[in-house]
Amino acid sequence: MPDTPPPSLRTDVALPHTFGAALLRGARGQCPRCGEAALFRKWLKPVDHCRACALDMTGQRADDFPAYIAIFVTGHLLAPVLIMMMGDWNLSASMTIAIIIPLAVAMLLALLQPSKGAVIAIQWWNGMHGFRKERVPEAEPEDTAA
């Protein structure tokens, strides 16, 4: 099957006004540029081009950073639970491990895709790895001294 040329980038989309808006779009699994189409075609495999705005995603380089984010967040959320289980509830070590390991794995799996989407959104917002830096034009301040 021959490669089809990438579609041309749409200019009539609603770009996010803030970094937080772009980050939230990516974490939700939506295109960080338009927020209209899915960012992933499989669980952790991003689309090549956004179906709505034609943003080229082939240059993104999330690599291992989403996994580091998921591990960091999981560890910080589970540390107080682990301390409480061992200290306040006096659970045995084997019972604590039987609870914490499945909980940690579930949290890691749940956080991987939002973390990857957020990293891709950060790259798009900052114009990294083949993305073009795009911003909503700022409004001109009104001249009130007349």
Short mmCIF file of C-alpha atoms in Angstrom, two decimals, residues 4-118:
data_model
loop_
_atom_site.label_atom_id
_atom_site.label_comp_id
_atom_site.label_asym_id
_atom_site.label_seq_id
_atom_site.Cartn_x
_atom_site.Cartn_y
_atom_site.Cartn_z
CA THR A 4 -0.51 8.79 1.17
CA PRO A 5 0.73 12.36 1.56
CA PRO A 6 -0.19 13.99 4.86
CA PRO A 7 -3.23 16.25 4.77
CA SER A 8 -2.70 20.00 4.96
CA LEU A 9 -2.91 21.61 8.40
CA ARG A 10 -6.24 23.30 9.10
CA THR A 11 -6.03 26.91 10.23
CA ASP A 12 -9.63 27.35 11.37
CA VAL A 13 -9.36 25.36 14.62
CA ALA A 14 -9.74 26.71 18.14
CA LEU A 15 -6.22 26.69 19.53
CA PRO A 16 -5.96 26.42 23.31
CA HIS A 17 -5.47 29.80 25.00
CA THR A 18 -3.27 28.49 27.82
CA PHE A 19 -0.65 25.85 28.47
CA GLY A 20 -3.03 24.21 30.97
CA ALA A 21 -5.75 23.86 28.34
CA ALA A 22 -3.35 22.16 25.92
CA LEU A 23 -2.06 19.91 28.71
CA LEU A 24 -5.61 18.92 29.70
CA ARG A 25 -6.48 18.08 26.09
CA GLY A 26 -3.45 15.80 25.85
CA ALA A 27 -4.15 14.15 29.22
CA ARG A 28 -7.71 13.43 28.06
CA GLY A 29 -6.35 11.71 24.95
CA GLN A 30 -7.41 14.46 22.57
CA CYS A 31 -5.36 16.35 20.01
CA PRO A 32 -3.60 19.15 21.92
CA ARG A 33 -4.05 21.55 19.00
CA CYS A 34 -7.78 21.24 18.27
CA GLY A 35 -9.17 19.02 21.04
CA GLU A 36 -11.58 17.41 18.58
CA ALA A 37 -10.01 14.08 17.59
CA ALA A 38 -8.45 11.17 19.45
CA LEU A 39 -4.73 11.38 20.12
CA PHE A 40 -4.23 7.60 20.28
CA ARG A 41 -5.12 4.87 17.79
CA LYS A 42 -4.15 2.17 20.29
CA TRP A 43 -3.57 2.32 24.03
CA LEU A 44 -0.14 3.99 23.84
CA LYS A 45 0.25 4.42 20.06
CA PRO A 46 -0.45 7.99 18.91
CA VAL A 47 -2.07 8.67 15.57
CA ASP A 48 0.18 9.84 12.73
CA HIS A 49 -2.07 12.82 11.90
CA CYS A 50 -5.00 14.34 13.75
CA ARG A 51 -8.22 13.45 11.91
CA ALA A 52 -9.74 16.85 12.65
CA CYS A 53 -6.93 19.42 12.17
CA ALA A 54 -4.28 17.29 10.35
CA LEU A 55 -1.55 17.99 12.94
CA ASP A 56 1.44 15.77 12.15
CA MET A 57 2.20 13.67 15.27
CA THR A 58 4.97 11.55 13.74
CA GLY A 59 7.71 13.72 15.20
CA GLN A 60 6.64 13.40 18.84
CA ARG A 61 9.20 11.85 21.17
CA ALA A 62 7.51 10.98 24.46
CA ASP A 63 9.81 7.96 24.95
CA ASP A 64 10.15 6.96 28.65
CA PHE A 65 9.08 10.22 30.29
CA PRO A 66 5.38 9.21 30.65
CA ALA A 67 6.45 6.07 32.53
CA TYR A 68 8.61 8.16 34.87
CA ILE A 69 5.66 10.47 35.53
CA ALA A 70 3.34 7.52 36.24
CA ILE A 71 5.87 5.92 38.61
CA PHE A 72 6.48 9.23 40.41
CA VAL A 73 2.76 9.93 40.92
CA THR A 74 1.95 6.35 41.92
CA GLY A 75 4.78 6.25 44.44
CA HIS A 76 3.77 9.54 46.02
CA LEU A 77 0.11 8.56 46.24
CA LEU A 78 0.76 5.09 47.61
CA ALA A 79 3.46 6.02 50.15
CA PRO A 80 0.97 7.36 52.75
CA VAL A 81 -1.30 4.35 52.17
CA LEU A 82 1.64 2.01 52.72
CA ILE A 83 2.65 3.82 55.91
CA MET A 84 -0.92 3.69 57.19
CA MET A 85 -1.28 0.00 56.37
CA MET A 86 1.93 -0.94 58.15
CA GLY A 87 1.60 1.46 61.07
CA ASP A 88 -2.03 2.16 61.90
CA TRP A 89 -3.65 -1.06 60.74
CA ASN A 90 -0.85 -3.41 61.81
CA LEU A 91 -1.16 -5.53 58.67
CA SER A 92 1.46 -8.17 58.07
CA ALA A 93 4.08 -7.60 55.40
CA SER A 94 2.63 -10.30 53.15
CA MET A 95 -0.89 -8.83 53.43
CA THR A 96 0.44 -5.35 52.68
CA ILE A 97 2.31 -6.61 49.61
CA ALA A 98 -0.78 -8.51 48.44
CA ILE A 99 -2.74 -5.24 48.51
CA ILE A 100 -0.12 -2.71 47.39
CA ILE A 101 1.31 -4.52 44.34
CA PRO A 102 -2.00 -4.92 42.44
CA LEU A 103 -3.01 -1.39 43.43
CA ALA A 104 0.31 0.01 42.17
CA VAL A 105 0.08 -1.89 38.88
CA ALA A 106 -3.50 -0.68 38.32
CA MET A 107 -2.52 2.92 39.05
CA LEU A 108 0.51 2.74 36.75
CA LEU A 109 -1.55 1.34 33.90
CA ALA A 110 -4.26 3.96 34.43
CA LEU A 111 -1.73 6.82 34.43
CA LEU A 112 0.38 5.82 31.41
CA GLN A 113 -1.89 7.05 28.61
CA PRO A 114 -2.81 10.39 30.24
CA SER A 115 0.88 10.95 31.00
CA LYS A 116 1.87 10.25 27.39
CA GLY A 117 -0.87 12.53 26.09
CA ALA A 118 0.30 15.30 28.42
#
